[in-house]
Amino acid sequence: MLLARYILRFHIGPFLFGTLTVMFIFLMQFLIINIDKLLGKGLEPLLIVQVIAYSLAWMVVLAVPMGVLFSTLMAFGNMSAAQEITIVKSTGISLVKMMLPVILCGAGIFYGMYRFNNDVLPDTNHAFKVLMQDIQRKKPTFAIEPGQFSTQLEGFTILSRKTDSTGTLYGMTVYDYQNPSRTNVLTADTGKVRFSSDYSKIILDLSSGEIHQVNKINRGDYRHITFSRHQVVIAARDFLFERSENGVFSRGDREMNIAAMEEQRNAALVNKNRFDSLIRHELQLFANEKNKSLALPSIDNEQELRAFIAQSDGLRSAVDSYLFQRDSYRNQANQYEVEIHKKYAIPMACFLLVFIGAPLGVVTRRGNFGVSAAISLGFYIFYWAMLIMGEKLADRNHVSPAVGMWGGNAIIAIVGIILTLRANYESLPLLALLWKKK
């Protein structure tokens, strides 16, 4: 028990450092890409913080595996460099036994990440999507720059030639295009712009000016009005941030938990099987008309099926329509299946990477930051490259969803077992046995 606490204590700092470092990198990338969508719209700081908080959920999923790998590599590398692994082994305790508390913690992280992926991540992804769409709908805070035409208000163009520190506008010209049959051009010596108390209206208070009204249909209908004070009330649409109601936006596959995705997958498979039956029915009808003993092609073999339906234009047109809809439902079911496997595969990587980091730390006898970071980054990039490639191949039906999502984990598991045996026995027993026979 004392040894277990001693080993785990070495993992806490590197785990937090590795996880937070990766999250920081992803956060900086997110801010660089989305900074223009968040700033310059008059959003409250609390709302921007909320957007960032929602985005941290998917960053946690990507960062924790790196934290596990980095911490195990650093901890066992430090112990190996200090000869502590050798000392403990001399007491009869194997490396696998030393790894046992870390393996149990890895299993705990697997379960925690699985629950996070299934229960927390879908809701935060959905909340993030809805909030970002609400923000994109909001117009920037209304402002008039001197010497520039402002077209932010629908149906109006406003020009001010000068402003002062009190917000007073000088030499104003306002073009009103709201009425399709008449154009109003307002000029004023001075003016001020303000929102109504509920922010639903923008009010222009004009002083000492003129109104020129021109009828677009009858050019002879012209009016000239002078005023000392005049007020223009304009609807301020989308200047006040408004949240969408719950349930307005549908959820994508990354915004659902496993149960919801299984329901959608099963519904897609039911529709896919229905079109399979319709295709078989059309093929059977054609075979009965031509020759009852005519062998029917497999509908899963596209080349064979295309060759068969090419025998008749009528058959081709009917089956092509069914095939298009059938493939659409098949792809939909496949995408949900990929996301279901991903919910398990990524948390499992947190567990499997324990078997990479610990023996690598022992074998390389390096506990310094640079070497550990380089090795961790290499395996991290490899795993995510395998995961992304597997997802793309599975989405395109080149491999099954299980193979696509678990292929990287399988490689990590095999390499981890080999490294663990190598570090535990200081040579691979099977290879040593074969060498002796030679």
JSON list of C-alpha atoms in Angstrom, two decimals, residues 54-167:
[
{"chain": "A", "resi": 54, "resn": "TYR", "atom": "CA", "xyz": [-18.68, 24.73, -23.28]},
{"chain": "A", "resi": 55, "resn": "SER", "atom": "CA", "xyz": [-15.77, 24.29, -25.70]},
{"chain": "A", "resi": 56, "resn": "LEU", "atom": "CA", "xyz": [-13.55, 22.89, -22.93]},
{"chain": "A", "resi": 57, "resn": "ALA", "atom": "CA", "xyz": [-15.59, 19.66, -22.85]},
{"chain": "A", "resi": 58, "resn": "TRP", "atom": "CA", "xyz": [-14.28, 18.26, -26.14]},
{"chain": "A", "resi": 59, "resn": "MET", "atom": "CA", "xyz": [-10.78, 19.46, -25.24]},
{"chain": "A", "resi": 60, "resn": "VAL", "atom": "CA", "xyz": [-10.86, 17.32, -22.09]},
{"chain": "A", "resi": 61, "resn": "VAL", "atom": "CA", "xyz": [-11.63, 14.25, -24.21]},
{"chain": "A", "resi": 62, "resn": "LEU", "atom": "CA", "xyz": [-8.59, 14.92, -26.41]},
{"chain": "A", "resi": 63, "resn": "ALA", "atom": "CA", "xyz": [-6.24, 15.92, -23.57]},
{"chain": "A", "resi": 64, "resn": "VAL", "atom": "CA", "xyz": [-6.72, 13.22, -20.93]},
{"chain": "A", "resi": 65, "resn": "PRO", "atom": "CA", "xyz": [-5.08, 10.40, -22.97]},
{"chain": "A", "resi": 66, "resn": "MET", "atom": "CA", "xyz": [-2.01, 12.61, -23.40]},
{"chain": "A", "resi": 67, "resn": "GLY", "atom": "CA", "xyz": [-1.98, 13.29, -19.66]},
{"chain": "A", "resi": 68, "resn": "VAL", "atom": "CA", "xyz": [-2.08, 9.57, -18.86]},
{"chain": "A", "resi": 69, "resn": "LEU", "atom": "CA", "xyz": [0.77, 8.75, -21.25]},
{"chain": "A", "resi": 70, "resn": "PHE", "atom": "CA", "xyz": [2.92, 11.69, -20.14]},
{"chain": "A", "resi": 71, "resn": "SER", "atom": "CA", "xyz": [2.46, 11.00, -16.43]},
{"chain": "A", "resi": 72, "resn": "THR", "atom": "CA", "xyz": [3.26, 7.27, -16.61]},
{"chain": "A", "resi": 73, "resn": "LEU", "atom": "CA", "xyz": [6.29, 7.89, -18.79]},
{"chain": "A", "resi": 74, "resn": "MET", "atom": "CA", "xyz": [7.65, 10.62, -16.50]},
{"chain": "A", "resi": 75, "resn": "ALA", "atom": "CA", "xyz": [6.92, 8.79, -13.25]},
{"chain": "A", "resi": 76, "resn": "PHE", "atom": "CA", "xyz": [8.47, 5.45, -14.21]},
{"chain": "A", "resi": 77, "resn": "GLY", "atom": "CA", "xyz": [11.26, 7.20, -16.10]},
{"chain": "A", "resi": 78, "resn": "ASN", "atom": "CA", "xyz": [12.21, 9.15, -12.97]},
{"chain": "A", "resi": 79, "resn": "MET", "atom": "CA", "xyz": [12.08, 6.00, -10.83]},
{"chain": "A", "resi": 80, "resn": "SER", "atom": "CA", "xyz": [14.18, 4.08, -13.36]},
{"chain": "A", "resi": 81, "resn": "ALA", "atom": "CA", "xyz": [16.76, 6.87, -13.61]},
{"chain": "A", "resi": 82, "resn": "ALA", "atom": "CA", "xyz": [17.06, 6.93, -9.81]},
{"chain": "A", "resi": 83, "resn": "GLN", "atom": "CA", "xyz": [17.51, 3.11, -9.77]},
{"chain": "A", "resi": 84, "resn": "GLU", "atom": "CA", "xyz": [14.33, 2.78, -7.70]},
{"chain": "A", "resi": 85, "resn": "ILE", "atom": "CA", "xyz": [12.86, 0.25, -10.15]},
{"chain": "A", "resi": 86, "resn": "THR", "atom": "CA", "xyz": [15.94, -1.96, -9.74]},
{"chain": "A", "resi": 87, "resn": "ILE", "atom": "CA", "xyz": [15.78, -1.67, -5.95]},
{"chain": "A", "resi": 88, "resn": "VAL", "atom": "CA", "xyz": [12.11, -2.61, -5.83]},
{"chain": "A", "resi": 89, "resn": "LYS", "atom": "CA", "xyz": [12.67, -5.53, -8.24]},
{"chain": "A", "resi": 90, "resn": "SER", "atom": "CA", "xyz": [15.44, -6.83, -5.97]},
{"chain": "A", "resi": 91, "resn": "THR", "atom": "CA", "xyz": [12.82, -7.31, -3.24]},
{"chain": "A", "resi": 92, "resn": "GLY", "atom": "CA", "xyz": [10.91, -9.70, -5.49]},
{"chain": "A", "resi": 93, "resn": "ILE", "atom": "CA", "xyz": [8.27, -7.25, -6.71]},
{"chain": "A", "resi": 94, "resn": "SER", "atom": "CA", "xyz": [7.91, -7.33, -10.50]},
{"chain": "A", "resi": 95, "resn": "LEU", "atom": "CA", "xyz": [7.26, -4.34, -12.72]},
{"chain": "A", "resi": 96, "resn": "VAL", "atom": "CA", "xyz": [3.73, -5.56, -13.40]},
{"chain": "A", "resi": 97, "resn": "LYS", "atom": "CA", "xyz": [2.98, -5.47, -9.66]},
{"chain": "A", "resi": 98, "resn": "MET", "atom": "CA", "xyz": [4.42, -1.97, -9.46]},
{"chain": "A", "resi": 99, "resn": "MET", "atom": "CA", "xyz": [2.17, -1.00, -12.36]},
{"chain": "A", "resi": 100, "resn": "LEU", "atom": "CA", "xyz": [-0.94, -2.49, -10.72]},
{"chain": "A", "resi": 101, "resn": "PRO", "atom": "CA", "xyz": [-2.08, 0.69, -8.86]},
{"chain": "A", "resi": 102, "resn": "VAL", "atom": "CA", "xyz": [-1.53, 2.70, -12.05]},
{"chain": "A", "resi": 103, "resn": "ILE", "atom": "CA", "xyz": [-3.49, 0.10, -14.05]},
{"chain": "A", "resi": 104, "resn": "LEU", "atom": "CA", "xyz": [-6.36, 0.36, -11.56]},
{"chain": "A", "resi": 105, "resn": "CYS", "atom": "CA", "xyz": [-6.28, 4.15, -11.84]},
{"chain": "A", "resi": 106, "resn": "GLY", "atom": "CA", "xyz": [-6.28, 3.77, -15.62]},
{"chain": "A", "resi": 107, "resn": "ALA", "atom": "CA", "xyz": [-9.40, 1.62, -15.34]},
{"chain": "A", "resi": 108, "resn": "GLY", "atom": "CA", "xyz": [-10.98, 4.32, -13.18]},
{"chain": "A", "resi": 109, "resn": "ILE", "atom": "CA", "xyz": [-10.09, 6.99, -15.75]},
{"chain": "A", "resi": 110, "resn": "PHE", "atom": "CA", "xyz": [-11.59, 4.77, -18.48]},
{"chain": "A", "resi": 111, "resn": "TYR", "atom": "CA", "xyz": [-14.91, 4.60, -16.62]},
{"chain": "A", "resi": 112, "resn": "GLY", "atom": "CA", "xyz": [-14.87, 8.30, -15.77]},
{"chain": "A", "resi": 113, "resn": "MET", "atom": "CA", "xyz": [-14.13, 9.29, -19.37]},
{"chain": "A", "resi": 114, "resn": "TYR", "atom": "CA", "xyz": [-16.80, 6.92, -20.65]},
{"chain": "A", "resi": 115, "resn": "ARG", "atom": "CA", "xyz": [-19.38, 8.56, -18.37]},
{"chain": "A", "resi": 116, "resn": "PHE", "atom": "CA", "xyz": [-18.14, 12.01, -19.39]},
{"chain": "A", "resi": 117, "resn": "ASN", "atom": "CA", "xyz": [-18.33, 11.13, -23.11]},
{"chain": "A", "resi": 118, "resn": "ASN", "atom": "CA", "xyz": [-21.81, 9.72, -22.76]},
{"chain": "A", "resi": 119, "resn": "ASP", "atom": "CA", "xyz": [-23.46, 11.97, -20.18]},
{"chain": "A", "resi": 120, "resn": "VAL", "atom": "CA", "xyz": [-21.71, 15.35, -20.30]},
{"chain": "A", "resi": 121, "resn": "LEU", "atom": "CA", "xyz": [-20.11, 15.83, -23.73]},
{"chain": "A", "resi": 122, "resn": "PRO", "atom": "CA", "xyz": [-23.31, 15.48, -25.86]},
{"chain": "A", "resi": 123, "resn": "ASP", "atom": "CA", "xyz": [-25.15, 18.16, -23.86]},
{"chain": "A", "resi": 124, "resn": "THR", "atom": "CA", "xyz": [-22.20, 20.56, -23.85]},
{"chain": "A", "resi": 125, "resn": "ASN", "atom": "CA", "xyz": [-21.67, 20.06, -27.60]},
{"chain": "A", "resi": 126, "resn": "HIS", "atom": "CA", "xyz": [-25.33, 20.87, -28.23]},
{"chain": "A", "resi": 127, "resn": "ALA", "atom": "CA", "xyz": [-25.30, 23.87, -25.89]},
{"chain": "A", "resi": 128, "resn": "PHE", "atom": "CA", "xyz": [-22.14, 25.14, -27.60]},
{"chain": "A", "resi": 129, "resn": "LYS", "atom": "CA", "xyz": [-23.69, 24.80, -31.07]},
{"chain": "A", "resi": 130, "resn": "VAL", "atom": "CA", "xyz": [-26.88, 26.60, -30.08]},
{"chain": "A", "resi": 131, "resn": "LEU", "atom": "CA", "xyz": [-25.02, 29.40, -28.28]},
{"chain": "A", "resi": 132, "resn": "MET", "atom": "CA", "xyz": [-22.66, 29.97, -31.22]},
{"chain": "A", "resi": 133, "resn": "GLN", "atom": "CA", "xyz": [-25.59, 30.17, -33.65]},
{"chain": "A", "resi": 134, "resn": "ASP", "atom": "CA", "xyz": [-27.32, 32.68, -31.38]},
{"chain": "A", "resi": 135, "resn": "ILE", "atom": "CA", "xyz": [-24.13, 34.75, -31.28]},
{"chain": "A", "resi": 136, "resn": "GLN", "atom": "CA", "xyz": [-23.70, 34.63, -35.05]},
{"chain": "A", "resi": 137, "resn": "ARG", "atom": "CA", "xyz": [-27.27, 35.86, -35.46]},
{"chain": "A", "resi": 138, "resn": "LYS", "atom": "CA", "xyz": [-26.62, 38.89, -33.26]},
{"chain": "A", "resi": 139, "resn": "LYS", "atom": "CA", "xyz": [-25.51, 42.02, -35.08]},
{"chain": "A", "resi": 140, "resn": "PRO", "atom": "CA", "xyz": [-22.55, 44.07, -33.83]},
{"chain": "A", "resi": 141, "resn": "THR", "atom": "CA", "xyz": [-23.23, 46.92, -31.41]},
{"chain": "A", "resi": 142, "resn": "PHE", "atom": "CA", "xyz": [-24.58, 49.84, -33.41]},
{"chain": "A", "resi": 143, "resn": "ALA", "atom": "CA", "xyz": [-22.10, 52.67, -33.92]},
{"chain": "A", "resi": 144, "resn": "ILE", "atom": "CA", "xyz": [-21.70, 55.52, -36.41]},
{"chain": "A", "resi": 145, "resn": "GLU", "atom": "CA", "xyz": [-18.19, 56.36, -37.52]},
{"chain": "A", "resi": 146, "resn": "PRO", "atom": "CA", "xyz": [-17.63, 59.96, -38.70]},
{"chain": "A", "resi": 147, "resn": "GLY", "atom": "CA", "xyz": [-17.31, 60.29, -42.47]},
{"chain": "A", "resi": 148, "resn": "GLN", "atom": "CA", "xyz": [-18.56, 56.73, -43.13]},
{"chain": "A", "resi": 149, "resn": "PHE", "atom": "CA", "xyz": [-21.96, 55.47, -44.31]},
{"chain": "A", "resi": 150, "resn": "SER", "atom": "CA", "xyz": [-23.56, 53.08, -41.79]},
{"chain": "A", "resi": 151, "resn": "THR", "atom": "CA", "xyz": [-25.85, 50.39, -43.26]},
{"chain": "A", "resi": 152, "resn": "GLN", "atom": "CA", "xyz": [-26.30, 48.31, -40.10]},
{"chain": "A", "resi": 153, "resn": "LEU", "atom": "CA", "xyz": [-29.98, 49.28, -39.77]},
{"chain": "A", "resi": 154, "resn": "GLU", "atom": "CA", "xyz": [-32.26, 47.56, -42.26]},
{"chain": "A", "resi": 155, "resn": "GLY", "atom": "CA", "xyz": [-33.85, 50.12, -44.61]},
{"chain": "A", "resi": 156, "resn": "PHE", "atom": "CA", "xyz": [-31.63, 53.00, -43.49]},
{"chain": "A", "resi": 157, "resn": "THR", "atom": "CA", "xyz": [-28.26, 54.49, -44.43]},
{"chain": "A", "resi": 158, "resn": "ILE", "atom": "CA", "xyz": [-26.81, 57.04, -42.01]},
{"chain": "A", "resi": 159, "resn": "LEU", "atom": "CA", "xyz": [-23.90, 59.44, -42.46]},
{"chain": "A", "resi": 160, "resn": "SER", "atom": "CA", "xyz": [-22.35, 61.75, -39.86]},
{"chain": "A", "resi": 161, "resn": "ARG", "atom": "CA", "xyz": [-19.54, 64.06, -40.83]},
{"chain": "A", "resi": 162, "resn": "LYS", "atom": "CA", "xyz": [-18.21, 64.68, -37.31]},
{"chain": "A", "resi": 163, "resn": "THR", "atom": "CA", "xyz": [-18.72, 63.55, -33.71]},
{"chain": "A", "resi": 164, "resn": "ASP", "atom": "CA", "xyz": [-17.58, 64.91, -30.35]},
{"chain": "A", "resi": 165, "resn": "SER", "atom": "CA", "xyz": [-16.78, 63.37, -26.96]},
{"chain": "A", "resi": 166, "resn": "THR", "atom": "CA", "xyz": [-20.41, 63.69, -25.78]},
{"chain": "A", "resi": 167, "resn": "GLY", "atom": "CA", "xyz": [-21.66, 61.51, -28.62]}
]
